[in-house]
Amino acid sequence: MTSFPTPGDLGETLIGEEQIAARVAELGEQISLDYAGRNPLVIAVLKGSAIFVADLVRSIELPITLDFLAVSSYGEATKNSGVVKIVKDLDQDVSGRDVLIVEDIVDSGLTLRYLLEYLGGQQPTSLKSCTLLLRDDQEAGGPADAPVDYVGFKIPSSAFVVGYGLDAAQKYRNLRYIAEYRTD
Ligand code: IMP
Ligand code: MG
């Protein structure tokens, strides 16, 4: 029974707790300015962004509405097929709302592009996205080109990371910091 991740799987801390808190506060300030006078519908993509959005919305000084949706992306093999499935849909009506999608990490950008199209088809007044992490990949069509409006941190393209909501096989979401996860 060695498939269970152990603390030995954790690598370097990439982003510490205080660094995360400071950046989340900045994002909240920026969003508060950009949406002044409005009440955005903040949509968190489960499960990865649950921890991030909990801190982010408390840094936004506006009357927001919070909703959640969950997606599954059918694993690695179909990553390029564009198949993303909604496994838990919204409770709130998107039409006429200023919608802000909150993601944990934009990797290939597939999930985000899918959600922008899906929600964009439901007549929101505006539609923007915020991600805690963006994988820094300079390839054309890669995540660097993904339409993200607010980015917490860029991370190296090679790093698989866990913590602060992000998991490896459902583990480590509750770390207070973001660490590299060793897969070798
Ligand atoms: P995308 O559709 O390729 O952009 O994939 C985004 C999703 O893949 C994220 O919401 C995460 O659930 C997952 N993911 C991608 N990279 C990582 C990582 O380094 N750690 C944990 N989850 C990741
Ligand atoms: Mg995710």
PDB file of C-alpha atoms and ligand atoms in Angstrom:
ATOM      1  CA  MET A   1       0.000   0.000   0.000  1.00  0.00           C
ATOM      2  CA  THR A   2       2.376   2.675  -1.182  1.00  0.00           C
ATOM      3  CA  SER A   3      -0.059   4.687  -3.311  1.00  0.00           C
ATOM      4  CA  PHE A   4      -0.963   6.820  -0.303  1.00  0.00           C
ATOM      5  CA  PRO A   5       0.875  10.168  -0.477  1.00  0.00           C
ATOM      6  CA  THR A   6       3.125  10.766   2.512  1.00  0.00           C
ATOM      7  CA  PRO A   7       4.761  13.994   3.716  1.00  0.00           C
ATOM      8  CA  GLY A   8       7.900  12.781   1.971  1.00  0.00           C
ATOM      9  CA  ASP A   9       6.152  13.563  -1.301  1.00  0.00           C
ATOM     10  CA  LEU A  10       6.168  17.275  -0.513  1.00  0.00           C
ATOM     11  CA  GLY A  11       8.932  19.327  -2.083  1.00  0.00           C
ATOM     12  CA  GLU A  12       9.940  22.961  -1.627  1.00  0.00           C
ATOM     13  CA  THR A  13       7.438  25.501  -0.405  1.00  0.00           C
ATOM     14  CA  LEU A  14       6.821  27.665  -3.445  1.00  0.00           C
ATOM     15  CA  ILE A  15       4.521  30.272  -1.911  1.00  0.00           C
ATOM     16  CA  GLY A  16       4.287  30.818   1.822  1.00  0.00           C
ATOM     17  CA  GLU A  17       1.224  31.552   3.897  1.00  0.00           C
ATOM     18  CA  GLU A  18       2.019  35.263   4.361  1.00  0.00           C
ATOM     19  CA  GLN A  19       2.822  35.746   0.704  1.00  0.00           C
ATOM     20  CA  ILE A  20      -0.524  34.191  -0.236  1.00  0.00           C
ATOM     21  CA  ALA A  21      -2.407  36.363   2.267  1.00  0.00           C
ATOM     22  CA  ALA A  22      -0.765  39.540   0.979  1.00  0.00           C
ATOM     23  CA  ARG A  23      -1.519  38.737  -2.652  1.00  0.00           C
ATOM     24  CA  VAL A  24      -5.116  37.694  -1.952  1.00  0.00           C
ATOM     25  CA  ALA A  25      -5.654  41.016  -0.161  1.00  0.00           C
ATOM     26  CA  GLU A  26      -4.291  42.864  -3.218  1.00  0.00           C
ATOM     27  CA  LEU A  27      -6.564  40.937  -5.561  1.00  0.00           C
ATOM     28  CA  GLY A  28      -9.544  41.712  -3.331  1.00  0.00           C
ATOM     29  CA  GLU A  29      -8.667  45.416  -3.352  1.00  0.00           C
ATOM     30  CA  GLN A  30      -8.334  45.477  -7.125  1.00  0.00           C
ATOM     31  CA  ILE A  31     -11.628  43.622  -7.606  1.00  0.00           C
ATOM     32  CA  SER A  32     -13.352  45.991  -5.146  1.00  0.00           C
ATOM     33  CA  LEU A  33     -12.156  48.964  -7.214  1.00  0.00           C
ATOM     34  CA  ASP A  34     -13.017  47.404 -10.573  1.00  0.00           C
ATOM     35  CA  TYR A  35     -16.542  46.409  -9.482  1.00  0.00           C
ATOM     36  CA  ALA A  36     -17.299  49.489  -7.375  1.00  0.00           C
ATOM     37  CA  GLY A  37     -21.042  50.134  -7.132  1.00  0.00           C
ATOM     38  CA  ARG A  38     -21.921  46.657  -8.399  1.00  0.00           C
ATOM     39  CA  ASN A  39     -22.590  43.325  -6.709  1.00  0.00           C
ATOM     40  CA  PRO A  40     -20.675  40.661  -8.596  1.00  0.00           C
ATOM     41  CA  LEU A  41     -21.644  37.014  -8.714  1.00  0.00           C
ATOM     42  CA  VAL A  42     -18.490  35.186  -7.664  1.00  0.00           C
ATOM     43  CA  ILE A  43     -18.423  31.630  -8.994  1.00  0.00           C
ATOM     44  CA  ALA A  44     -15.855  29.284  -7.477  1.00  0.00           C
ATOM     45  CA  VAL A  45     -14.866  26.123  -9.309  1.00  0.00           C
ATOM     46  CA  LEU A  46     -14.874  23.220  -6.849  1.00  0.00           C
ATOM     47  CA  LYS A  47     -12.989  21.798  -5.199  1.00  0.00           C
ATOM     48  CA  GLY A  48      -9.627  23.419  -5.781  1.00  0.00           C
ATOM     49  CA  SER A  49     -10.668  27.044  -5.394  1.00  0.00           C
ATOM     50  CA  ALA A  50     -12.707  26.571  -2.190  1.00  0.00           C
ATOM     51  CA  ILE A  51      -9.948  27.773   0.156  1.00  0.00           C
ATOM     52  CA  PHE A  52      -8.849  30.610  -2.120  1.00  0.00           C
ATOM     53  CA  VAL A  53     -12.352  31.954  -2.697  1.00  0.00           C
ATOM     54  CA  ALA A  54     -13.098  31.886   1.042  1.00  0.00           C
ATOM     55  CA  ASP A  55     -10.212  34.281   1.633  1.00  0.00           C
ATOM     56  CA  LEU A  56     -10.743  36.272  -1.562  1.00  0.00           C
ATOM     57  CA  VAL A  57     -14.395  37.163  -0.944  1.00  0.00           C
ATOM     58  CA  ARG A  58     -13.493  38.388   2.544  1.00  0.00           C
ATOM     59  CA  SER A  59     -11.040  40.808   0.908  1.00  0.00           C
ATOM     60  CA  ILE A  60     -13.725  42.186  -1.400  1.00  0.00           C
ATOM     61  CA  GLU A  61     -15.512  45.160   0.113  1.00  0.00           C
ATOM     62  CA  LEU A  62     -18.683  44.879  -1.937  1.00  0.00           C
ATOM     63  CA  PRO A  63     -21.987  43.035  -1.530  1.00  0.00           C
ATOM     64  CA  ILE A  64     -21.104  39.925  -3.524  1.00  0.00           C
ATOM     65  CA  THR A  65     -23.105  36.787  -4.221  1.00  0.00           C
ATOM     66  CA  LEU A  66     -21.202  33.498  -3.953  1.00  0.00           C
ATOM     67  CA  ASP A  67     -21.981  30.364  -5.898  1.00  0.00           C
ATOM     68  CA  PHE A  68     -20.155  27.156  -6.770  1.00  0.00           C
ATOM     69  CA  LEU A  69     -19.913  24.770  -9.633  1.00  0.00           C
ATOM     70  CA  ALA A  70     -17.913  21.603 -10.097  1.00  0.00           C
ATOM     71  CA  VAL A  71     -16.377  20.213 -13.255  1.00  0.00           C
ATOM     72  CA  SER A  72     -14.614  17.034 -14.211  1.00  0.00           C
ATOM     73  CA  SER A  73     -12.241  16.963 -17.130  1.00  0.00           C
ATOM     74  CA  TYR A  74     -11.975  13.240 -17.907  1.00  0.00           C
ATOM     75  CA  GLY A  75      -8.280  12.868 -17.082  1.00  0.00           C
ATOM     76  CA  GLU A  76      -5.074  13.388 -19.013  1.00  0.00           C
ATOM     77  CA  ALA A  77      -5.882  11.297 -22.053  1.00  0.00           C
ATOM     78  CA  THR A  78      -8.735  13.538 -23.141  1.00  0.00           C
ATOM     79  CA  LYS A  79      -7.170  16.862 -22.168  1.00  0.00           C
ATOM     80  CA  ASN A  80      -6.991  17.987 -25.764  1.00  0.00           C
ATOM     81  CA  SER A  81     -10.444  16.764 -26.705  1.00  0.00           C
ATOM     82  CA  GLY A  82     -12.031  19.773 -25.031  1.00  0.00           C
ATOM     83  CA  VAL A  83     -14.311  17.548 -22.958  1.00  0.00           C
ATOM     84  CA  VAL A  84     -15.228  19.214 -19.690  1.00  0.00           C
ATOM     85  CA  LYS A  85     -18.329  18.081 -17.838  1.00  0.00           C
ATOM     86  CA  ILE A  86     -20.313  20.101 -15.298  1.00  0.00           C
ATOM     87  CA  VAL A  87     -20.914  17.775 -12.350  1.00  0.00           C
ATOM     88  CA  LYS A  88     -22.522  20.389 -10.084  1.00  0.00           C
ATOM     89  CA  ASP A  89     -24.256  23.342 -11.659  1.00  0.00           C
ATOM     90  CA  LEU A  90     -25.024  26.803 -10.286  1.00  0.00           C
ATOM     91  CA  ASP A  91     -27.937  27.728  -8.049  1.00  0.00           C
ATOM     92  CA  GLN A  92     -27.872  31.371  -9.117  1.00  0.00           C
ATOM     93  CA  ASP A  93     -29.084  32.810 -12.416  1.00  0.00           C
ATOM     94  CA  VAL A  94     -26.188  34.249 -14.394  1.00  0.00           C
ATOM     95  CA  SER A  95     -28.229  36.475 -16.701  1.00  0.00           C
ATOM     96  CA  GLY A  96     -27.820  40.172 -16.011  1.00  0.00           C
ATOM     97  CA  ARG A  97     -25.054  39.556 -13.479  1.00  0.00           C
ATOM     98  CA  ASP A  98     -21.423  40.673 -13.328  1.00  0.00           C
ATOM     99  CA  VAL A  99     -19.837  37.246 -13.148  1.00  0.00           C
ATOM    100  CA  LEU A 100     -16.366  36.541 -11.808  1.00  0.00           C
ATOM    101  CA  ILE A 101     -15.110  32.957 -12.172  1.00  0.00           C
ATOM    102  CA  VAL A 102     -12.583  31.919  -9.529  1.00  0.00           C
ATOM    103  CA  GLU A 103     -10.150  29.101 -10.335  1.00  0.00           C
ATOM    104  CA  ASP A 104      -7.337  27.503  -8.345  1.00  0.00           C
ATOM    105  CA  ILE A 105      -4.959  27.047 -11.254  1.00  0.00           C
ATOM    106  CA  VAL A 106      -5.066  27.560 -14.983  1.00  0.00           C
ATOM    107  CA  ASP A 107      -2.984  24.820 -16.524  1.00  0.00           C
ATOM    108  CA  SER A 108      -3.875  24.101 -20.165  1.00  0.00           C
ATOM    109  CA  GLY A 109      -6.667  26.672 -19.918  1.00  0.00           C
ATOM    110  CA  LEU A 110      -9.194  24.084 -21.122  1.00  0.00           C
ATOM    111  CA  THR A 111     -11.441  24.292 -18.058  1.00  0.00           C
ATOM    112  CA  LEU A 112     -11.449  28.081 -18.038  1.00  0.00           C
ATOM    113  CA  ARG A 113     -12.155  28.384 -21.750  1.00  0.00           C
ATOM    114  CA  TYR A 114     -15.020  25.918 -21.401  1.00  0.00           C
ATOM    115  CA  LEU A 115     -16.530  27.798 -18.461  1.00  0.00           C
ATOM    116  CA  LEU A 116     -16.214  31.156 -20.193  1.00  0.00           C
ATOM    117  CA  GLU A 117     -18.149  29.762 -23.129  1.00  0.00           C
ATOM    118  CA  TYR A 118     -20.715  27.996 -20.946  1.00  0.00           C
ATOM    119  CA  LEU A 119     -21.416  31.007 -18.726  1.00  0.00           C
ATOM    120  CA  GLY A 120     -20.978  33.477 -21.569  1.00  0.00           C
ATOM    121  CA  GLY A 121     -23.959  31.820 -23.261  1.00  0.00           C
ATOM    122  CA  GLN A 122     -26.217  32.692 -20.308  1.00  0.00           C
ATOM    123  CA  GLN A 123     -26.370  36.470 -20.872  1.00  0.00           C
ATOM    124  CA  PRO A 124     -24.193  37.777 -18.047  1.00  0.00           C
ATOM    125  CA  THR A 125     -23.718  41.562 -18.030  1.00  0.00           C
ATOM    126  CA  SER A 126     -19.975  40.954 -17.787  1.00  0.00           C
ATOM    127  CA  LEU A 127     -17.754  37.905 -17.432  1.00  0.00           C
ATOM    128  CA  LYS A 128     -14.247  37.876 -15.987  1.00  0.00           C
ATOM    129  CA  SER A 129     -11.955  35.339 -14.408  1.00  0.00           C
ATOM    130  CA  CYS A 130      -9.532  35.201 -11.520  1.00  0.00           C
ATOM    131  CA  THR A 131      -7.030  32.442 -10.829  1.00  0.00           C
ATOM    132  CA  LEU A 132      -4.757  31.954  -7.864  1.00  0.00           C
ATOM    133  CA  LEU A 133      -2.088  30.307 -10.025  1.00  0.00           C
ATOM    134  CA  LEU A 134      -1.206  30.465 -13.692  1.00  0.00           C
ATOM    135  CA  ARG A 135       1.212  27.972 -15.104  1.00  0.00           C
ATOM    136  CA  ASP A 136       3.830  30.027 -16.890  1.00  0.00           C
ATOM    137  CA  ASP A 137       3.912  28.430 -20.290  1.00  0.00           C
ATOM    138  CA  GLN A 138       4.934  30.546 -23.201  1.00  0.00           C
ATOM    139  CA  GLU A 139       3.679  28.195 -25.922  1.00  0.00           C
ATOM    140  CA  ALA A 140       1.138  29.744 -28.294  1.00  0.00           C
ATOM    141  CA  GLY A 141      -2.337  28.649 -27.294  1.00  0.00           C
ATOM    142  CA  GLY A 142      -1.070  27.662 -23.840  1.00  0.00           C
ATOM    143  CA  PRO A 143      -2.255  29.067 -20.536  1.00  0.00           C
ATOM    144  CA  ALA A 144      -0.231  32.262 -20.979  1.00  0.00           C
ATOM    145  CA  ASP A 145      -2.750  33.065 -23.724  1.00  0.00           C
ATOM    146  CA  ALA A 146      -5.740  32.046 -21.614  1.00  0.00           C
ATOM    147  CA  PRO A 147      -8.162  34.888 -21.013  1.00  0.00           C
ATOM    148  CA  VAL A 148      -7.516  35.423 -17.289  1.00  0.00           C
ATOM    149  CA  ASP A 149      -8.223  38.869 -15.864  1.00  0.00           C
ATOM    150  CA  TYR A 150      -6.754  38.468 -12.362  1.00  0.00           C
ATOM    151  CA  VAL A 151      -3.738  36.272 -11.569  1.00  0.00           C
ATOM    152  CA  GLY A 152      -2.376  35.625  -8.091  1.00  0.00           C
ATOM    153  CA  PHE A 153       0.945  34.037  -8.982  1.00  0.00           C
ATOM    154  CA  LYS A 154       2.646  32.531 -11.991  1.00  0.00           C
ATOM    155  CA  ILE A 155       4.346  29.200 -11.333  1.00  0.00           C
ATOM    156  CA  PRO A 156       6.982  27.363 -13.371  1.00  0.00           C
ATOM    157  CA  SER A 157       5.528  25.125 -16.054  1.00  0.00           C
ATOM    158  CA  SER A 158       7.293  22.059 -14.648  1.00  0.00           C
ATOM    159  CA  ALA A 159       5.948  22.311 -11.093  1.00  0.00           C
ATOM    160  CA  PHE A 160       2.991  20.250  -9.893  1.00  0.00           C
ATOM    161  CA  VAL A 161       1.783  21.975  -6.765  1.00  0.00           C
ATOM    162  CA  VAL A 162      -0.410  21.204  -3.766  1.00  0.00           C
ATOM    163  CA  GLY A 163      -1.840  23.114  -0.837  1.00  0.00           C
ATOM    164  CA  TYR A 164      -4.215  26.018  -0.222  1.00  0.00           C
ATOM    165  CA  GLY A 165      -6.977  24.074  -1.971  1.00  0.00           C
ATOM    166  CA  LEU A 166      -4.902  22.244  -4.560  1.00  0.00           C
ATOM    167  CA  ASP A 167      -4.578  18.501  -4.277  1.00  0.00           C
ATOM    168  CA  ALA A 168      -2.652  15.468  -5.381  1.00  0.00           C
ATOM    169  CA  ALA A 169      -5.135  12.572  -5.411  1.00  0.00           C
ATOM    170  CA  GLN A 170      -7.362  14.580  -2.997  1.00  0.00           C
ATOM    171  CA  LYS A 171      -4.560  15.095  -0.449  1.00  0.00           C
ATOM    172  CA  TYR A 172      -2.941  18.270   0.852  1.00  0.00           C
ATOM    173  CA  ARG A 173      -5.777  20.694   0.124  1.00  0.00           C
ATOM    174  CA  ASN A 174      -5.575  21.860   3.741  1.00  0.00           C
ATOM    175  CA  LEU A 175      -1.938  22.990   3.700  1.00  0.00           C
ATOM    176  CA  ARG A 176      -1.681  26.691   4.560  1.00  0.00           C
ATOM    177  CA  TYR A 177       1.012  27.194   1.894  1.00  0.00           C
ATOM    178  CA  ILE A 178       1.695  26.021  -1.638  1.00  0.00           C
ATOM    179  CA  ALA A 179       4.382  23.399  -2.090  1.00  0.00           C
ATOM    180  CA  GLU A 180       5.808  21.448  -4.948  1.00  0.00           C
ATOM    181  CA  TYR A 181       4.650  17.856  -5.090  1.00  0.00           C
ATOM    182  CA  ARG A 182       7.184  15.253  -6.097  1.00  0.00           C
ATOM    183  CA  THR A 183       5.807  12.808  -8.596  1.00  0.00           C
ATOM    184  CA  ASP A 184       9.062  10.918  -9.263  1.00  0.00           C
TER     185      ASP A 184
HETATM  186  P1  IMP B   1      -6.767  23.017 -17.150  1.00  0.00           P
HETATM  187  O1  IMP B   1      -8.151  22.748 -17.663  1.00  0.00           O
HETATM  188  O2  IMP B   1      -5.729  22.220 -17.891  1.00  0.00           O
HETATM  189  O3  IMP B   1      -6.413  24.488 -17.109  1.00  0.00           O
HETATM  190  O4  IMP B   1      -6.709  22.387 -15.716  1.00  0.00           O
HETATM  191  C1  IMP B   1      -7.018  23.055 -14.601  1.00  0.00           C
HETATM  192  C2  IMP B   1      -7.255  22.074 -13.463  1.00  0.00           C
HETATM  193  O5  IMP B   1      -6.254  21.051 -13.406  1.00  0.00           O
HETATM  194  C3  IMP B   1      -7.157  22.815 -12.158  1.00  0.00           C
HETATM  195  O6  IMP B   1      -8.398  23.380 -11.795  1.00  0.00           O
HETATM  196  C4  IMP B   1      -6.688  21.727 -11.209  1.00  0.00           C
HETATM  197  O7  IMP B   1      -7.796  21.021 -10.695  1.00  0.00           O
HETATM  198  C5  IMP B   1      -5.864  20.797 -12.062  1.00  0.00           C
HETATM  199  N1  IMP B   1      -4.412  21.069 -11.905  1.00  0.00           N
HETATM  200  C6  IMP B   1      -3.581  21.513 -12.867  1.00  0.00           C
HETATM  201  N2  IMP B   1      -2.320  21.661 -12.398  1.00  0.00           N
HETATM  202  C7  IMP B   1      -2.362  21.313 -11.094  1.00  0.00           C
HETATM  203  C8  IMP B   1      -1.351  21.273 -10.044  1.00  0.00           C
HETATM  204  O8  IMP B   1      -0.171  21.613 -10.208  1.00  0.00           O
HETATM  205  N3  IMP B   1      -1.793  20.850  -8.829  1.00  0.00           N
HETATM  206  C9  IMP B   1      -3.076  20.484  -8.576  1.00  0.00           C
HETATM  207  N4  IMP B   1      -4.046  20.527  -9.526  1.00  0.00           N
HETATM  208  C10 IMP B   1      -3.687  20.934 -10.774  1.00  0.00           C
HETATM  209 MG    MG B   2      -9.726  22.444 -10.423  1.00  0.00          MG
END
